[in-house]
Structure formats: C-alpha cells, structure tokens
mmCIF file with all atom_site columns, C-alpha atoms in Angstrom:
data_model
loop_
_atom_site.group_PDB
_atom_site.id
_atom_site.type_symbol
_atom_site.label_atom_id
_atom_site.label_alt_id
_atom_site.label_comp_id
_atom_site.label_asym_id
_atom_site.label_entity_id
_atom_site.label_seq_id
_atom_site.pdbx_PDB_ins_code
_atom_site.Cartn_x
_atom_site.Cartn_y
_atom_site.Cartn_z
_atom_site.occupancy
_atom_site.B_iso_or_equiv
_atom_site.pdbx_formal_charge
_atom_site.auth_seq_id
_atom_site.auth_comp_id
_atom_site.auth_asym_id
_atom_site.auth_atom_id
_atom_site.pdbx_PDB_model_num
ATOM 1  C CA . MET A 1 1  ? 4.530  -5.048  49.479 1.00 57.00 ? 1  MET A CA 1
ATOM 2  C CA . THR A 1 2  ? 5.359  -5.950  45.889 1.00 66.00 ? 2  THR A CA 1
ATOM 3  C CA . PHE A 1 3  ? 8.788  -7.230  46.956 1.00 67.00 ? 3  PHE A CA 1
ATOM 4  C CA . LEU A 1 4  ? 7.242  -9.417  49.637 1.00 70.00 ? 4  LEU A CA 1
ATOM 5  C CA . LEU A 1 5  ? 4.746  -10.958 47.204 1.00 70.00 ? 5  LEU A CA 1
ATOM 6  C CA . ARG A 1 6  ? 7.417  -11.651 44.588 1.00 72.00 ? 6  ARG A CA 1
ATOM 7  C CA . TYR A 1 7  ? 9.769  -13.122 47.187 1.00 71.00 ? 7  TYR A CA 1
ATOM 8  C CA . LEU A 1 8  ? 7.067  -15.400 48.574 1.00 71.00 ? 8  LEU A CA 1
ATOM 9  C CA . SER A 1 9  ? 6.102  -16.560 45.084 1.00 72.00 ? 9  SER A CA 1
ATOM 10 C CA . PHE A 1 10 ? 9.801  -17.256 44.417 1.00 69.00 ? 10 PHE A CA 1
ATOM 11 C CA . ARG A 1 11 ? 10.095 -19.316 47.621 1.00 68.00 ? 11 ARG A CA 1
ATOM 12 C CA . ILE A 1 12 ? 6.935  -21.296 46.883 1.00 69.00 ? 12 ILE A CA 1
ATOM 13 C CA . GLY A 1 13 ? 7.942  -21.891 43.278 1.00 66.00 ? 13 GLY A CA 1
ATOM 14 C CA . PHE A 1 14 ? 5.281  -19.947 41.419 1.00 58.00 ? 14 PHE A CA 1
ATOM 15 C CA . GLY A 1 15 ? 7.787  -17.830 39.501 1.00 56.00 ? 15 GLY A CA 1
ATOM 16 C CA . LYS A 1 16 ? 7.781  -17.693 35.743 1.00 50.00 ? 16 LYS A CA 1
ATOM 17 C CA . GLN A 1 17 ? 10.573 -19.610 34.043 1.00 44.00 ? 17 GLN A CA 1
ATOM 18 C CA . SER A 1 18 ? 11.474 -16.526 32.007 1.00 36.00 ? 18 SER A CA 1
ATOM 19 C CA . GLU A 1 19 ? 12.340 -14.659 35.200 1.00 47.00 ? 19 GLU A CA 1
ATOM 20 C CA . LEU A 1 20 ? 15.139 -17.102 35.983 1.00 52.00 ? 20 LEU A CA 1
ATOM 21 C CA . THR A 1 21 ? 18.601 -16.334 34.669 1.00 60.00 ? 21 THR A CA 1
ATOM 22 C CA . ASN A 1 22 ? 21.416 -18.881 34.527 1.00 60.00 ? 22 ASN A CA 1
ATOM 23 C CA . ILE A 1 23 ? 24.756 -17.726 35.873 1.00 63.00 ? 23 ILE A CA 1
ATOM 24 C CA . SER A 1 24 ? 28.019 -19.483 35.189 1.00 59.00 ? 24 SER A CA 1
ATOM 25 C CA . GLY A 1 25 ? 30.345 -19.990 38.113 1.00 61.00 ? 25 GLY A CA 1
ATOM 26 C CA . LEU A 1 26 ? 30.024 -20.622 41.803 1.00 70.00 ? 26 LEU A CA 1
ATOM 27 C CA . LEU A 1 27 ? 27.687 -18.808 44.130 1.00 80.00 ? 27 LEU A CA 1
ATOM 28 C CA . SER A 1 28 ? 30.115 -16.329 45.713 1.00 85.00 ? 28 SER A CA 1
ATOM 29 C CA . LYS A 1 29 ? 29.969 -12.683 46.699 1.00 89.00 ? 29 LYS A CA 1
ATOM 30 C CA . SER A 1 30 ? 32.160 -11.613 43.771 1.00 88.00 ? 30 SER A CA 1
ATOM 31 C CA . SER A 1 31 ? 30.141 -13.573 41.196 1.00 87.00 ? 31 SER A CA 1
ATOM 32 C CA . ILE A 1 32 ? 26.912 -12.102 42.567 1.00 91.00 ? 32 ILE A CA 1
ATOM 33 C CA . ASN A 1 33 ? 28.347 -8.559  42.440 1.00 93.00 ? 33 ASN A CA 1
ATOM 34 C CA . SER A 1 34 ? 29.488 -9.014  38.839 1.00 90.00 ? 34 SER A CA 1
ATOM 35 C CA . ASP A 1 35 ? 26.069 -10.387 37.853 1.00 90.00 ? 35 ASP A CA 1
ATOM 36 C CA . VAL A 1 36 ? 24.304 -7.439  39.526 1.00 93.00 ? 36 VAL A CA 1
ATOM 37 C CA . ALA A 1 37 ? 26.639 -5.016  37.709 1.00 94.00 ? 37 ALA A CA 1
ATOM 38 C CA . GLU A 1 38 ? 25.812 -6.730  34.403 1.00 92.00 ? 38 GLU A CA 1
ATOM 39 C CA . LYS A 1 39 ? 22.076 -6.380  35.057 1.00 92.00 ? 39 LYS A CA 1
ATOM 40 C CA . LEU A 1 40 ? 22.308 -2.749  36.175 1.00 94.00 ? 40 LEU A CA 1
ATOM 41 C CA . LYS A 1 41 ? 24.337 -1.579  33.193 1.00 92.00 ? 41 LYS A CA 1
ATOM 42 C CA . HIS A 1 42 ? 21.312 -2.270  30.981 1.00 91.00 ? 42 HIS A CA 1
ATOM 43 C CA . THR A 1 43 ? 19.237 0.157   33.069 1.00 91.00 ? 43 THR A CA 1
ATOM 44 C CA . TYR A 1 44 ? 21.705 2.904   34.028 1.00 92.00 ? 44 TYR A CA 1
ATOM 45 C CA . SER A 1 45 ? 24.469 4.581   32.046 1.00 88.00 ? 45 SER A CA 1
ATOM 46 C CA . ASN A 1 46 ? 26.534 6.275   34.778 1.00 90.00 ? 46 ASN A CA 1
ATOM 47 C CA . TYR A 1 47 ? 26.007 4.777   38.227 1.00 93.00 ? 47 TYR A CA 1
ATOM 48 C CA . SER A 1 48 ? 27.588 3.334   41.339 1.00 94.00 ? 48 SER A CA 1
ATOM 49 C CA . PHE A 1 49 ? 26.129 0.612   43.523 1.00 96.00 ? 49 PHE A CA 1
ATOM 50 C CA . ARG A 1 50 ? 26.660 -1.448  46.632 1.00 95.00 ? 50 ARG A CA 1
ATOM 51 C CA . THR A 1 51 ? 25.090 -4.717  47.632 1.00 96.00 ? 51 THR A CA 1
ATOM 52 C CA . LEU A 1 52 ? 23.839 -6.185  50.877 1.00 95.00 ? 52 LEU A CA 1
ATOM 53 C CA . GLN A 1 53 ? 23.496 -9.962  50.896 1.00 94.00 ? 53 GLN A CA 1
ATOM 54 C CA . HIS A 1 54 ? 21.380 -12.038 53.270 1.00 93.00 ? 54 HIS A CA 1
ATOM 55 C CA . LYS A 1 55 ? 21.385 -15.824 53.228 1.00 91.00 ? 55 LYS A CA 1
ATOM 56 C CA . TYR A 1 56 ? 18.161 -17.699 54.003 1.00 88.00 ? 56 TYR A CA 1
ATOM 57 C CA . GLY A 1 57 ? 18.763 -21.430 53.784 1.00 86.00 ? 57 GLY A CA 1
ATOM 58 C CA . LYS A 1 58 ? 20.083 -22.118 50.278 1.00 84.00 ? 58 LYS A CA 1
ATOM 59 C CA . THR A 1 59 ? 18.830 -18.782 48.925 1.00 88.00 ? 59 THR A CA 1
ATOM 60 C CA . ILE A 1 60 ? 20.754 -15.508 48.941 1.00 91.00 ? 60 ILE A CA 1
ATOM 61 C CA . VAL A 1 61 ? 18.660 -12.337 48.737 1.00 93.00 ? 61 VAL A CA 1
ATOM 62 C CA . VAL A 1 62 ? 20.614 -9.331  47.450 1.00 95.00 ? 62 VAL A CA 1
ATOM 63 C CA . GLN A 1 63 ? 19.669 -5.689  47.816 1.00 95.00 ? 63 GLN A CA 1
ATOM 64 C CA . ALA A 1 64 ? 21.498 -3.407  45.375 1.00 96.00 ? 64 ALA A CA 1
ATOM 65 C CA . ARG A 1 65 ? 21.446 0.309   46.203 1.00 95.00 ? 65 ARG A CA 1
ATOM 66 C CA . VAL A 1 66 ? 22.129 2.335   43.063 1.00 95.00 ? 66 VAL A CA 1
ATOM 67 C CA . ARG A 1 67 ? 23.121 5.989   42.810 1.00 94.00 ? 67 ARG A CA 1
ATOM 68 C CA . THR A 1 68 ? 23.360 8.002   39.608 1.00 90.00 ? 68 THR A CA 1
ATOM 69 C CA . ASP A 1 69 ? 24.845 11.418  38.844 1.00 87.00 ? 69 ASP A CA 1
ATOM 70 C CA . ASP A 1 70 ? 21.476 13.168  38.766 1.00 87.00 ? 70 ASP A CA 1
ATOM 71 C CA . MET A 1 71 ? 20.475 12.013  42.277 1.00 85.00 ? 71 MET A CA 1
ATOM 72 C CA . GLY A 1 72 ? 20.944 13.882  45.506 1.00 83.00 ? 72 GLY A CA 1
ATOM 73 C CA . PRO A 1 73 ? 23.431 12.694  48.142 1.00 81.00 ? 73 PRO A CA 1
ATOM 74 C CA . ASN A 1 74 ? 20.782 10.846  50.169 1.00 86.00 ? 74 ASN A CA 1
ATOM 75 C CA . GLU A 1 75 ? 18.824 9.329   47.270 1.00 91.00 ? 75 GLU A CA 1
ATOM 76 C CA . SER A 1 76 ? 19.164 5.863   45.787 1.00 91.00 ? 76 SER A CA 1
ATOM 77 C CA . HIS A 1 77 ? 17.198 3.239   43.876 1.00 93.00 ? 77 HIS A CA 1
ATOM 78 C CA . ARG A 1 78 ? 16.867 -0.245  45.319 1.00 94.00 ? 78 ARG A CA 1
ATOM 79 C CA . HIS A 1 79 ? 16.858 -3.424  43.285 1.00 94.00 ? 79 HIS A CA 1
ATOM 80 C CA . TRP A 1 80 ? 16.287 -6.876  44.790 1.00 94.00 ? 80 TRP A CA 1
ATOM 81 C CA . TYR A 1 81 ? 17.559 -10.194 43.424 1.00 92.00 ? 81 TYR A CA 1
ATOM 82 C CA . ALA A 1 82 ? 17.446 -13.776 44.701 1.00 91.00 ? 82 ALA A CA 1
ATOM 83 C CA . TYR A 1 83 ? 20.189 -16.315 43.951 1.00 90.00 ? 83 TYR A CA 1
ATOM 84 C CA . GLN A 1 84 ? 20.030 -20.040 44.452 1.00 87.00 ? 84 GLN A CA 1
ATOM 85 C CA . GLU A 1 85 ? 22.138 -23.019 43.438 1.00 83.00 ? 85 GLU A CA 1
ATOM 86 C CA . ILE A 1 86 ? 19.978 -25.722 41.866 1.00 80.00 ? 86 ILE A CA 1
ATOM 87 C CA . SER A 1 87 ? 21.552 -28.963 40.612 1.00 77.00 ? 87 SER A CA 1
ATOM 88 C CA . ASN A 1 88 ? 25.066 -27.540 40.031 1.00 73.00 ? 88 ASN A CA 1
ATOM 89 C CA . GLN A 1 89 ? 23.810 -24.377 38.364 1.00 77.00 ? 89 GLN A CA 1
ATOM 90 C CA . VAL A 1 90 ? 23.224 -20.951 39.878 1.00 81.00 ? 90 VAL A CA 1
ATOM 91 C CA . VAL A 1 91 ? 19.983 -19.182 38.996 1.00 85.00 ? 91 VAL A CA 1
ATOM 92 C CA . SER A 1 92 ? 18.899 -15.648 39.783 1.00 86.00 ? 92 SER A CA 1
ATOM 93 C CA . TRP A 1 93 ? 15.529 -13.999 39.914 1.00 88.00 ? 93 TRP A CA 1
ATOM 94 C CA . ASN A 1 94 ? 14.752 -10.296 39.735 1.00 88.00 ? 94 ASN A CA 1
ATOM 95 C CA . LEU A 1 95 ? 12.444 -9.507  42.666 1.00 88.00 ? 95 LEU A CA 1
ATOM 96 C CA . THR A 1 96 ? 11.747 -5.862  41.775 1.00 80.00 ? 96 THR A CA 1
#
C-alpha cells in the first residue's frame, strides 16, 4: 500500500523535490542498472541484485530484488524506483 501511495503521488506531482535525483546520461537499461547499483551500495555491503523494468508512458518503474549473504535462498528485499526524462535530464525517485 505504501508503494502505491508513493507512486500515485509521484505521478500526480506531489513528491518532495529532495526525493528527486539527477542522473547524467540517457535513460537506458544499463544507465538505470548502474544508478540502482550506486543507490544500493549505500545500504548493503555484500549483495547481488536484479531489476525488472516496466514502462508506463514516459515513466519507467524499476523493481530491484536484492539478496545478501545472510538471507535464505528464497528471500530478497525489494526496492522500487521511478525514472523519467524531463527537459533533457533524467530524474529518479525512490518509491520505497
């Protein structure tokens, strides 16, 4: 439910400016994966992750599934991010 509320507030435009992060480069799968890796390394020390990307209009919603060494084989943490290109600049928003 929290994800849905944050996503809807992002789509409507009620997000806080501090939650937006500028990203250099084009909006591509590799640039999104490198940005997600940069964000996750501040939270986890030894981890692996994979992303699922869904495009809705001009917005790409990314789900990152993260596994660490201390987790079981069927456990993972999920992090959600939204990416959008606005006036020749790519911005991201943490939805979790």
